Tab-separated table of C-alpha atoms and ligand atoms in Angstrom:
chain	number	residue	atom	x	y	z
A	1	UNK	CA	36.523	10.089	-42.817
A	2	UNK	CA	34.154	9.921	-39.888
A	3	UNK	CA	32.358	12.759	-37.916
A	4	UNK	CA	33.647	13.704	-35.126
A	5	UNK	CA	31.831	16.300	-32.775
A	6	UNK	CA	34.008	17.748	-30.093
A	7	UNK	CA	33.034	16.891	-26.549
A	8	UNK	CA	34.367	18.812	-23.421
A	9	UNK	CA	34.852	16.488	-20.565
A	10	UNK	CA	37.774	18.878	-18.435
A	11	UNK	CA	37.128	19.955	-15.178
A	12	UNK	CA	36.530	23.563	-16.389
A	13	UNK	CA	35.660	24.842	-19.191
A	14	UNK	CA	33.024	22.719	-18.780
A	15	UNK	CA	30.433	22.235	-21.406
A	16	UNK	CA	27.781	24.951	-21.721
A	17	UNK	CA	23.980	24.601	-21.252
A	18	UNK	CA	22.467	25.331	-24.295
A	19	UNK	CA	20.074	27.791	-23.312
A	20	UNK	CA	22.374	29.926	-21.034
A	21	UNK	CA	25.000	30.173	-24.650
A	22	UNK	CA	22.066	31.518	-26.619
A	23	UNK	CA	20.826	33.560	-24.167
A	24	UNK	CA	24.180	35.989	-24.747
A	25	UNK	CA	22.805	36.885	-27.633
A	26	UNK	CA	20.860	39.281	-26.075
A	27	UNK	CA	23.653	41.191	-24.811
A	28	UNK	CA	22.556	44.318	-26.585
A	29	UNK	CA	21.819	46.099	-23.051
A	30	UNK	CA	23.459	49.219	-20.744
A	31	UNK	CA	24.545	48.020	-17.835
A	32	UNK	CA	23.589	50.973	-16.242
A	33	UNK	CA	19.556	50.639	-16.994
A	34	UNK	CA	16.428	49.452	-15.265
A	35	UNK	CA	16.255	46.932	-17.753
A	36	UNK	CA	19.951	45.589	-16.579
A	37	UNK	CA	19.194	46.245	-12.919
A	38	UNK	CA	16.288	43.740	-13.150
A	39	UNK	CA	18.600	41.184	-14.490
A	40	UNK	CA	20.897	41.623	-11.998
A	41	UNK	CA	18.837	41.497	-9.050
A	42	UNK	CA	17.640	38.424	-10.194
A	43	UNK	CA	20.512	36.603	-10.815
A	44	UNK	CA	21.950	38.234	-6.564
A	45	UNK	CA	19.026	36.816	-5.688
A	46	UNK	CA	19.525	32.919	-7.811
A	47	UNK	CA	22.997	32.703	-6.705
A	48	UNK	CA	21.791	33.372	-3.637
A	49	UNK	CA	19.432	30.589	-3.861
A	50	UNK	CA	21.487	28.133	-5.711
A	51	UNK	CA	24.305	28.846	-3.185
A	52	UNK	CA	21.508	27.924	-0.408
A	53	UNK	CA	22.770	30.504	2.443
A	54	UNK	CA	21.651	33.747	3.650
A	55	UNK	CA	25.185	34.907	3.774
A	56	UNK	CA	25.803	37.651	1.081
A	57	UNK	CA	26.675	36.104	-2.016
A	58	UNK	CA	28.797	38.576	-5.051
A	59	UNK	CA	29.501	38.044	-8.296
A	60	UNK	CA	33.199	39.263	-9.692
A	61	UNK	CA	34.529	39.836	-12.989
A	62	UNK	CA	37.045	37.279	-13.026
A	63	UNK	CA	38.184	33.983	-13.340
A	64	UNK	CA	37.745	31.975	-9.694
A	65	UNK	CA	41.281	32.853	-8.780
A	66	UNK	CA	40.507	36.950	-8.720
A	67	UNK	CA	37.710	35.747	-6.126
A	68	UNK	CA	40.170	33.480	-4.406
A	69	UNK	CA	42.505	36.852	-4.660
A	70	UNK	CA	39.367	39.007	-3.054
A	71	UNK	CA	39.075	36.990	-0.194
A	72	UNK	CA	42.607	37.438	0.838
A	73	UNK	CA	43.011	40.913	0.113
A	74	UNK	CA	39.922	42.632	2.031
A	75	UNK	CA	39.701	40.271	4.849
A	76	UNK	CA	42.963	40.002	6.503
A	77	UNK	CA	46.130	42.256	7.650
A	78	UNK	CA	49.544	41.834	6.336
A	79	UNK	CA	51.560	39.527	8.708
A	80	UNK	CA	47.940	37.598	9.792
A	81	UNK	CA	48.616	33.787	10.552
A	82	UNK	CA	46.852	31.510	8.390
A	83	UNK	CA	46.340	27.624	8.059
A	84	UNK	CA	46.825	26.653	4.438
A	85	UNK	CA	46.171	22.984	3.534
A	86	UNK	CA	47.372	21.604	0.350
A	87	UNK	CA	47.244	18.224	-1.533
A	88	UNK	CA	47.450	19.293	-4.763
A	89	UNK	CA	48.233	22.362	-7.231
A	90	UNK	CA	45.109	24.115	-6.236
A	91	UNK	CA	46.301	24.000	-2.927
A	92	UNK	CA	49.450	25.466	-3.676
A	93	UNK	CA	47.960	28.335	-5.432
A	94	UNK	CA	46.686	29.158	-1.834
A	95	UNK	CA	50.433	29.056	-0.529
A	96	UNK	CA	51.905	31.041	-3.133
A	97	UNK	CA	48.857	33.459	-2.784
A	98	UNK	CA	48.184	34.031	0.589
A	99	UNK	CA	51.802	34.874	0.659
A	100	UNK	CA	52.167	37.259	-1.860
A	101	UNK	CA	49.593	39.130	0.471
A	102	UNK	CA	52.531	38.741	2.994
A	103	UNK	CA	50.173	36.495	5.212
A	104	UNK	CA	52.089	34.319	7.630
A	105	UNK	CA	51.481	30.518	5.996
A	106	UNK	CA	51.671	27.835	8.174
A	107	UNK	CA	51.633	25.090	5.078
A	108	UNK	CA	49.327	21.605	6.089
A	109	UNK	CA	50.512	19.348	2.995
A	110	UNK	CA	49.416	15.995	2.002
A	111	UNK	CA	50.883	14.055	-1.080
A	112	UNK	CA	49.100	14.778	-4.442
A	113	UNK	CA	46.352	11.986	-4.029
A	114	UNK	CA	45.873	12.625	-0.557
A	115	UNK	CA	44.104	15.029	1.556
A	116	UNK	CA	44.535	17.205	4.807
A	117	UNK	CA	42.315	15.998	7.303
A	118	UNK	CA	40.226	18.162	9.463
A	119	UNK	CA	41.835	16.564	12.241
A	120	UNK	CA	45.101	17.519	11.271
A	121	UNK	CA	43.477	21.096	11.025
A	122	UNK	CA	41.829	20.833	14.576
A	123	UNK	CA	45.738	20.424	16.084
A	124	UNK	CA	47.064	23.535	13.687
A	125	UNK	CA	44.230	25.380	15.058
A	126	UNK	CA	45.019	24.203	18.937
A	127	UNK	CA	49.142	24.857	18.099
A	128	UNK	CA	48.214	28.204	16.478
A	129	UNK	CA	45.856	29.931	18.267
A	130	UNK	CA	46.286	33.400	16.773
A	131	UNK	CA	45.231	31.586	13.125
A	132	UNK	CA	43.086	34.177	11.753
A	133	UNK	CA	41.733	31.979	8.886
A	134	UNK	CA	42.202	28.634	7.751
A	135	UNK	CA	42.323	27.985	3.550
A	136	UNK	CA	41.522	25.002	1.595
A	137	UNK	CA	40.149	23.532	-1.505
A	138	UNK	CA	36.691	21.496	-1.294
A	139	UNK	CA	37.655	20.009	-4.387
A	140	UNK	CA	41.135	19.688	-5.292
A	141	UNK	CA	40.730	19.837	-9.076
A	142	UNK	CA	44.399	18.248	-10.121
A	143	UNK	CA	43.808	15.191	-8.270
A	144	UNK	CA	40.562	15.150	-8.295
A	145	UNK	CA	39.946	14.341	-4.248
A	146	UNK	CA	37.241	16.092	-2.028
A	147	UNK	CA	38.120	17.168	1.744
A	148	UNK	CA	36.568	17.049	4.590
A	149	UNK	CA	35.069	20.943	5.310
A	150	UNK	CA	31.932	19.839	7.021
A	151	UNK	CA	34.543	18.275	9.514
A	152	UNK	CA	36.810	21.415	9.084
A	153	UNK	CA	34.373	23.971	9.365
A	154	UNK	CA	33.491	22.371	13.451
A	155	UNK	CA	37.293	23.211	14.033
A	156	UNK	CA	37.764	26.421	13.004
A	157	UNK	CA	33.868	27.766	14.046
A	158	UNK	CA	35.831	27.798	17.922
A	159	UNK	CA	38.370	29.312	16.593
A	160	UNK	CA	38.764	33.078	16.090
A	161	UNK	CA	39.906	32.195	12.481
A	162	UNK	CA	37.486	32.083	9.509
A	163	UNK	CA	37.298	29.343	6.720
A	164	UNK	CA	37.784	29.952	3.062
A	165	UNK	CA	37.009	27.359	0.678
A	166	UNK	CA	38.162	27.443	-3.027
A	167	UNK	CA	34.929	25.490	-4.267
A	168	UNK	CA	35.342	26.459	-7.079
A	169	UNK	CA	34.413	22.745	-8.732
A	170	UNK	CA	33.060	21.928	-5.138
A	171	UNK	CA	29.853	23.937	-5.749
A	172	UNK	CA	27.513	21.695	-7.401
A	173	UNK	CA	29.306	18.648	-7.189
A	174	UNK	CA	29.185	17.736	-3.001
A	175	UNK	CA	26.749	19.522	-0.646
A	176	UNK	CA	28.159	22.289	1.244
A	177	UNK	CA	25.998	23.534	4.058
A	178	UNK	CA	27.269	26.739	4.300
A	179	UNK	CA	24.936	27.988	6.843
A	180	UNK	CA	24.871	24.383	9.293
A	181	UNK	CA	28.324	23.893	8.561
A	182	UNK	CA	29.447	27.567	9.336
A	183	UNK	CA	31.451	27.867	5.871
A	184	UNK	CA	32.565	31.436	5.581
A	185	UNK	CA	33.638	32.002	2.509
A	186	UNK	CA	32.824	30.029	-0.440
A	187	UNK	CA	34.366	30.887	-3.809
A	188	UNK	CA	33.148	29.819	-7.093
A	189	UNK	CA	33.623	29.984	-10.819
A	190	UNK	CA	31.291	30.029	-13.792
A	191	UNK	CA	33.180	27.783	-16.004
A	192	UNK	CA	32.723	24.812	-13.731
A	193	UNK	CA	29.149	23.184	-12.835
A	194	UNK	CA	27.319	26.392	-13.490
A	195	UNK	CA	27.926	25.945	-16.749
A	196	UNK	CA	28.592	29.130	-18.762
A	197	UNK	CA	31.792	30.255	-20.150
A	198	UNK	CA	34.881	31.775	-17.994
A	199	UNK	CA	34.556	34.994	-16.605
A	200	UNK	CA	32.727	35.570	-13.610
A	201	UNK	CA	33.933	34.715	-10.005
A	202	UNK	CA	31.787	34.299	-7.331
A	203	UNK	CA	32.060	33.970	-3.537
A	204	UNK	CA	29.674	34.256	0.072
A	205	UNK	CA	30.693	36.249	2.738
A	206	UNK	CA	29.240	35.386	6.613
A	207	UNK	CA	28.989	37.886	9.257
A	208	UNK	CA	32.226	37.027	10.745
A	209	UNK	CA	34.212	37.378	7.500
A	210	UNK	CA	33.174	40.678	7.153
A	211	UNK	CA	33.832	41.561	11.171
A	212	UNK	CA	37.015	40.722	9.834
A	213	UNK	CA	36.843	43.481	6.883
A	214	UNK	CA	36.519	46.098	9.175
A	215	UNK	CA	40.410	45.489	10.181
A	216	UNK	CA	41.701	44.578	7.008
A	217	UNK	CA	45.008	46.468	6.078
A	218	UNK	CA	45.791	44.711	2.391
A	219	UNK	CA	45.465	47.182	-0.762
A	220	UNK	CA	42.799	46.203	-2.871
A	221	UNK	CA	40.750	48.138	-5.274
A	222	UNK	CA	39.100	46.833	-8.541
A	223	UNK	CA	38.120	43.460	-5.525
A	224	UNK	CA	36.540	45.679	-3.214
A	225	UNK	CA	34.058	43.576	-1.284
A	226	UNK	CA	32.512	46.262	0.532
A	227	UNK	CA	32.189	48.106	-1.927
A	228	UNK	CA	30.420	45.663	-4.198
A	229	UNK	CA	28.280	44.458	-1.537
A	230	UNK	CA	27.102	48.325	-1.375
A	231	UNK	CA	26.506	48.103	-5.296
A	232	UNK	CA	24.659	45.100	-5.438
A	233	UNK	CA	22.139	46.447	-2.460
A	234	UNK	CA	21.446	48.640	-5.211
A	235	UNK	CA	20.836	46.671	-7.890
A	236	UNK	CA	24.463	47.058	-9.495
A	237	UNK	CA	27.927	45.750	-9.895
A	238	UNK	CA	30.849	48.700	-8.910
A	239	UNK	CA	32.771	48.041	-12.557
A	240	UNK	CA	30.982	47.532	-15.852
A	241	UNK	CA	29.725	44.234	-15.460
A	242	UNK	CA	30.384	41.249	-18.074
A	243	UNK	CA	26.519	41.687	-18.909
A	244	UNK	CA	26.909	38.655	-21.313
A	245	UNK	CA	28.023	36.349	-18.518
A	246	UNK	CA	25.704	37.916	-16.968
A	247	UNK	CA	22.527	37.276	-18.805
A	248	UNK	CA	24.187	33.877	-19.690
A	249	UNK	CA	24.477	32.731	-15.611
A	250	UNK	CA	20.700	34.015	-15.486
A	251	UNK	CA	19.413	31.096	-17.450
A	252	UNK	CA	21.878	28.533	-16.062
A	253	UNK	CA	20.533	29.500	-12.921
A	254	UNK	CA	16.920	29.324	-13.474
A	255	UNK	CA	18.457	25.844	-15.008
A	256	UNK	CA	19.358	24.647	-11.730
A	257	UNK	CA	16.401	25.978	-9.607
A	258	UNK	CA	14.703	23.754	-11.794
A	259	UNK	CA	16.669	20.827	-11.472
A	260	UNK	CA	17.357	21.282	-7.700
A	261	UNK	CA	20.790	21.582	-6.582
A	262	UNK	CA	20.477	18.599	-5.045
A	263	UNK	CA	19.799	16.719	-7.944
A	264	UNK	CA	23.017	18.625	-9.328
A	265	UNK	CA	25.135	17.263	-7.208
A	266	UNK	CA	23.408	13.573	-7.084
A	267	UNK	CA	23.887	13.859	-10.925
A	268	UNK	CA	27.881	14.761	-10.705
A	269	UNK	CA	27.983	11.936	-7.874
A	270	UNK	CA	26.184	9.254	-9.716
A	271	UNK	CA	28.914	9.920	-12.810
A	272	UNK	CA	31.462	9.937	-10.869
A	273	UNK	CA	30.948	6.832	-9.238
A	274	UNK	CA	30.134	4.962	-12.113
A	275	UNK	CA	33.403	6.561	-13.914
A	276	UNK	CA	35.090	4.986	-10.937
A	277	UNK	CA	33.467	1.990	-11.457
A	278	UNK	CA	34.418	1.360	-15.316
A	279	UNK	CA	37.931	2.549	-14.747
A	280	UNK	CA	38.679	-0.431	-11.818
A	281	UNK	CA	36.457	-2.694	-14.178
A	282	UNK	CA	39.005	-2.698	-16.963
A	283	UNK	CA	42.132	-2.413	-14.544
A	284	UNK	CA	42.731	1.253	-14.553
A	285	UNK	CA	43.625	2.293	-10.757
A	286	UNK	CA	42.545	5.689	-9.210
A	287	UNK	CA	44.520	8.593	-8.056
A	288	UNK	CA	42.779	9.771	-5.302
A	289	UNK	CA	40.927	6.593	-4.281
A	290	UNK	CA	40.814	6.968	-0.425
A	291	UNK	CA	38.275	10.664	-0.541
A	292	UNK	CA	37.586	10.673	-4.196
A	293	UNK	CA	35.670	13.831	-5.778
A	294	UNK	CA	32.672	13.680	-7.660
A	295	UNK	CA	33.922	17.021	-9.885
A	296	UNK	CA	36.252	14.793	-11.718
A	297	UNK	CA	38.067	11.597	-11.667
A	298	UNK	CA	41.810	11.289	-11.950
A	299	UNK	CA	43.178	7.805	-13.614
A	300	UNK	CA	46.080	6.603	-13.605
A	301	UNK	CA	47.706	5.714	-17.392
A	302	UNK	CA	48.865	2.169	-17.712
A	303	UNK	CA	52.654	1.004	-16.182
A	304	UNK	CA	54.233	1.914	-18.870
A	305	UNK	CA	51.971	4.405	-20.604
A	306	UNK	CA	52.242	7.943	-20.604
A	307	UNK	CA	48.361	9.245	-20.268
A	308	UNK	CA	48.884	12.072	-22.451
A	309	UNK	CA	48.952	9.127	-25.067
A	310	UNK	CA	45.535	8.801	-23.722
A	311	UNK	CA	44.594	12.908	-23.884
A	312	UNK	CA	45.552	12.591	-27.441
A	313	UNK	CA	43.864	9.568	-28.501
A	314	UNK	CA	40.871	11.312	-27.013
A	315	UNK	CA	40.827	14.083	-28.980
A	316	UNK	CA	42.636	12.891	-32.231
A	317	UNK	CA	40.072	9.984	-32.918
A	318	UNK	CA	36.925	10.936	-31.197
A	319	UNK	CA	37.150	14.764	-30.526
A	320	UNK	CA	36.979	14.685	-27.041
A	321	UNK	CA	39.028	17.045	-24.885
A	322	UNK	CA	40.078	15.285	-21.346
A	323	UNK	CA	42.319	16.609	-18.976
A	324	UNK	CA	46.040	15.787	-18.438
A	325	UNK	CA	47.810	15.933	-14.995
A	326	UNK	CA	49.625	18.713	-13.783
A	327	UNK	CA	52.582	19.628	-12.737
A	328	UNK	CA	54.936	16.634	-11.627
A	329	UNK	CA	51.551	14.412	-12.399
A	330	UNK	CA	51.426	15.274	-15.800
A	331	UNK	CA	52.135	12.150	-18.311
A	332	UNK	CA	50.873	9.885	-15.077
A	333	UNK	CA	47.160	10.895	-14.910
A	334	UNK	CA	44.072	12.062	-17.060
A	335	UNK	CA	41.354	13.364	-15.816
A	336	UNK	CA	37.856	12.904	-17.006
A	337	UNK	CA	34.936	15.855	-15.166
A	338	UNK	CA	31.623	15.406	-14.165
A	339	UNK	CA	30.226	18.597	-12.592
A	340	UNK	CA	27.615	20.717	-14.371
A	341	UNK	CA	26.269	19.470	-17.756
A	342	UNK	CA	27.110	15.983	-18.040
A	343	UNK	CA	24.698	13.028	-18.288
A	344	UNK	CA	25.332	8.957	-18.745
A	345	UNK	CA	25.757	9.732	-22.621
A	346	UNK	CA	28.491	11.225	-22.561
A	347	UNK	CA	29.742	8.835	-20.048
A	348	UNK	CA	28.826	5.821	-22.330
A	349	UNK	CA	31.304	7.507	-25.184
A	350	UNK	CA	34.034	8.177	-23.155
A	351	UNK	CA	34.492	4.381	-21.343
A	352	UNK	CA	33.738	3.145	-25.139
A	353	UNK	CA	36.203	5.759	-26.713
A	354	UNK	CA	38.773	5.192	-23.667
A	355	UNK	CA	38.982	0.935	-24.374
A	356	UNK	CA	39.445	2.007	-27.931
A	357	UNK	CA	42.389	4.241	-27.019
A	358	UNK	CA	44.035	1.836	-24.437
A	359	UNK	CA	43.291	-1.055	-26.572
A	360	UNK	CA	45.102	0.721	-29.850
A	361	UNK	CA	48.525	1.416	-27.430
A	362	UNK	CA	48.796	-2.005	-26.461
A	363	UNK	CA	46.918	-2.265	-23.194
A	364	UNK	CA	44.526	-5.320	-23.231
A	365	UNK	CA	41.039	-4.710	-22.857
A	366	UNK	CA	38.094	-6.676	-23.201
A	367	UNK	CA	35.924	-4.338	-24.931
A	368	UNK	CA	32.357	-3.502	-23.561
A	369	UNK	CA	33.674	-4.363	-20.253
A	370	UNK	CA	33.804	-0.578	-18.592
A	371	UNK	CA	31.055	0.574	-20.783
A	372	UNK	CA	28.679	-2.738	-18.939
A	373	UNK	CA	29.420	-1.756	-15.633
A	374	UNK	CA	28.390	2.270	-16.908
A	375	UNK	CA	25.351	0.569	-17.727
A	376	UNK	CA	24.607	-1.243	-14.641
A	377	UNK	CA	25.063	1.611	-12.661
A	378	UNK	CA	22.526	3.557	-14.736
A	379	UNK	CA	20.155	0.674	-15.001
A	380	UNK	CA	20.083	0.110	-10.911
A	381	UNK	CA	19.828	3.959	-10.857
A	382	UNK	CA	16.837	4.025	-12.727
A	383	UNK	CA	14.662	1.869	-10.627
A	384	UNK	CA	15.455	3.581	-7.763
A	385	UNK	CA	15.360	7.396	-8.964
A	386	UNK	CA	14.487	8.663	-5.462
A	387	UNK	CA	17.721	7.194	-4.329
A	388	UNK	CA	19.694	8.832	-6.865
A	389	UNK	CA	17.888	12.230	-5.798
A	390	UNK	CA	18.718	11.228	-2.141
A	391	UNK	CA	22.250	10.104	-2.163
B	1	PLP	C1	39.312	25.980	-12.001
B	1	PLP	C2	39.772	26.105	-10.605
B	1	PLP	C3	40.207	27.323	-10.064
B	1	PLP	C4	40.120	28.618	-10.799
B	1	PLP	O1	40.974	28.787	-11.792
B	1	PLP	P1	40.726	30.001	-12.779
B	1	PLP	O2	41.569	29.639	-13.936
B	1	PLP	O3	41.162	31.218	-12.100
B	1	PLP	O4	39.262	30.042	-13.071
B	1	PLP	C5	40.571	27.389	-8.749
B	1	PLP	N1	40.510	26.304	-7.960
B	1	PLP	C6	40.084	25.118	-8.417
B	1	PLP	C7	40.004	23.988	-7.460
B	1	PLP	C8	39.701	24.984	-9.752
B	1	PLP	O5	39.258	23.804	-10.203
């Protein structure tokens, strides 16, 4: 018998910062005090910060798809033309939403792998000039490739539409200029590179997202921006507030103030390029090679293997939980995360625990091979830290 710790290393839950899990112990507060509303304000104005706009910024209680959910349902009218780009099952969950809202979906898809270009959103734009918003995922999470919103977000600004990003594993893991860029709604979740447990969704809101409220004809209630912005002006969320997530996100916030978001991100980028790196070293090939993401990487299993082979072997021998495919990918792919609290350590386990596993099913590996091109990476890295910072 050996010891074997578990290790998250999915794209969400991710693993949790210490400091923000014990600070729920001090949940023992009214929600409705001074003593709350201090907390609060803090944490509007952190998110705020860490978000690094001066559009409003709310926190929901909800997983990221009830804030994907809000943004639909108090910004447009039933009927409104929209641009939905998928390339993956994320993107999908935009299609199936923004039409059980009874929006009018005209559907940009790209294989799983792939991505919608900003080009291709530029023509829909042109084609469609009535497009009241264009949706799509900064990260696509199932296959684990980044788009283009920088070059999305110059389309749509001179359009009458607005742009609403699912980042949900995009914040913290690629920079998103949400003021330059012109980003106008940006959705995230706590369970991803903020590093706390599931619960809260978050999301920005610029000044011509909520011109757009003012006409907004879909039923909402419990996800009533307007009415939450009001609230937090005031110190205080509409509902009862998850006050342990709460107090939790306040120390994973004051976490990455201190850190820098920058460095966030150069962290999640540096992993995920050196996760790329060890899986071509020992043969593996990528799924999303051409615009990878640096929330997680996708790998494809072996000819031959099915990579839930691999899942298991991860968590039946060292403990560690990956990430299968989904959908149609599932069996084809795993998928190993990188955004929030991850550092080269864990990295170094996983490419060492990963040989093992391909190794045991019959897949030749020279061992030490992925886990010496981990350690290049890191050892290059670390004479030029202001690089790393940088890129
Ligand atoms: C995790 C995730 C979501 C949110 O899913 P929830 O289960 O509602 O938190 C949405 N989009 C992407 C891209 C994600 O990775």
């Amino acid at each position: 018998m050996y010891i074997k710790k578990q290790r998250l290393l999915t794209p969400g839950p991710t693993p949790l910062l210490p400091r923000a899990l014990h600070a729920m112990m001090a949940s023992d507060v009214h929600h409705r005090t001074q003593d709350f509303q201090k907390i609060y304000r803090q944490v509007l104005a952190d998110l705020k910060e860490v978000y690094g706009t001066t559009n409003d910024v709310l926190p929901l209680v909800s997983s990221g798809s009830g804030a994907m959910e809000a943004a639909i349902s108090n910004l447009f009218r039933r009927g409104d033309k929209v641009i939905v780009c998928t390339a993956g099952k994320f993107g999908e969950r935009w299609v199936s939403m923004t039409k059980a809202f009874g929006l009018n979906a005209v559907v940009l898809e790209s294989p799983y792998g792939d991505v919608v270009t900003a080009a291709r959103v530029d023509e829909a734009l042109a084609a469609n000039p009535d497009a009241r918003g264009v949706f799509v995922q900064a990260s696509e999470t199932s296959t684990g490739a980044a788009h283009d919103v920088q070059g999305m977000a110059a389309a749509v600004k001179k359009s009458n539409a607005i742009l609403v990003i699912d980042a949900i594993t995009g914040l913290g893991t690629m920079p998103l200029d949400i003021d330059g860029w012109g980003l106008d709604v940006v959705i995230g979740g706590s369970q991803k590179a903020f590093m706390i447990p599931p619960g809260l969704g978050f999301l920005s809101v610029s000044p011509k997202a909520w011109e757009m409220a003012k006409t907004c004809d879909l039923p909402h209630f419990y996800f009533d921006l307007k009415k939450e912005l009001k609230s937090a002006q005031g110190g205080e969320s509409s509902w009862t507030p998850a006050v342990s997530l709460i107090i939790s996100l306040g120390e994973a916030l004051k976490y990455i103030k201190e850190l820098g978001m920058n460095k966030l991100i150069a962290n999640a980028q540096m992993l995920a390029q050196a996760t790329r790196v060890a899986a071509t070293s020992i043969g593996l090939e990528l799924f999303s090679p051409g615009s990878p993401s640096s929330s997680v990487t996708a790998i494809k299993a072996p000819a031959g293997m099915d990579s839930g082979v691999i899942v298991k072997g991860f968590r039946n021998d060292f403990g560690m939980i990956i990430a299968n495919g989904q959908g149609s990918m599932k069996g084809q792919i795993f998928r190993i995360a990188h955004l929030g609290y991850f550092d080269f350590a864990d990295l170094f386990s996983m490419v060492g625990a990963l040989e093992l596993i391909l190794s045991a099913n019959g897949y030749p590996v020279q061992f030490g091979k992925g886990v010496a091109a981990v350690q290049q990476i890191y050892a290059d890295a670390a004479y030029q830290k202001e690089a790393v910072v940088a890129g």
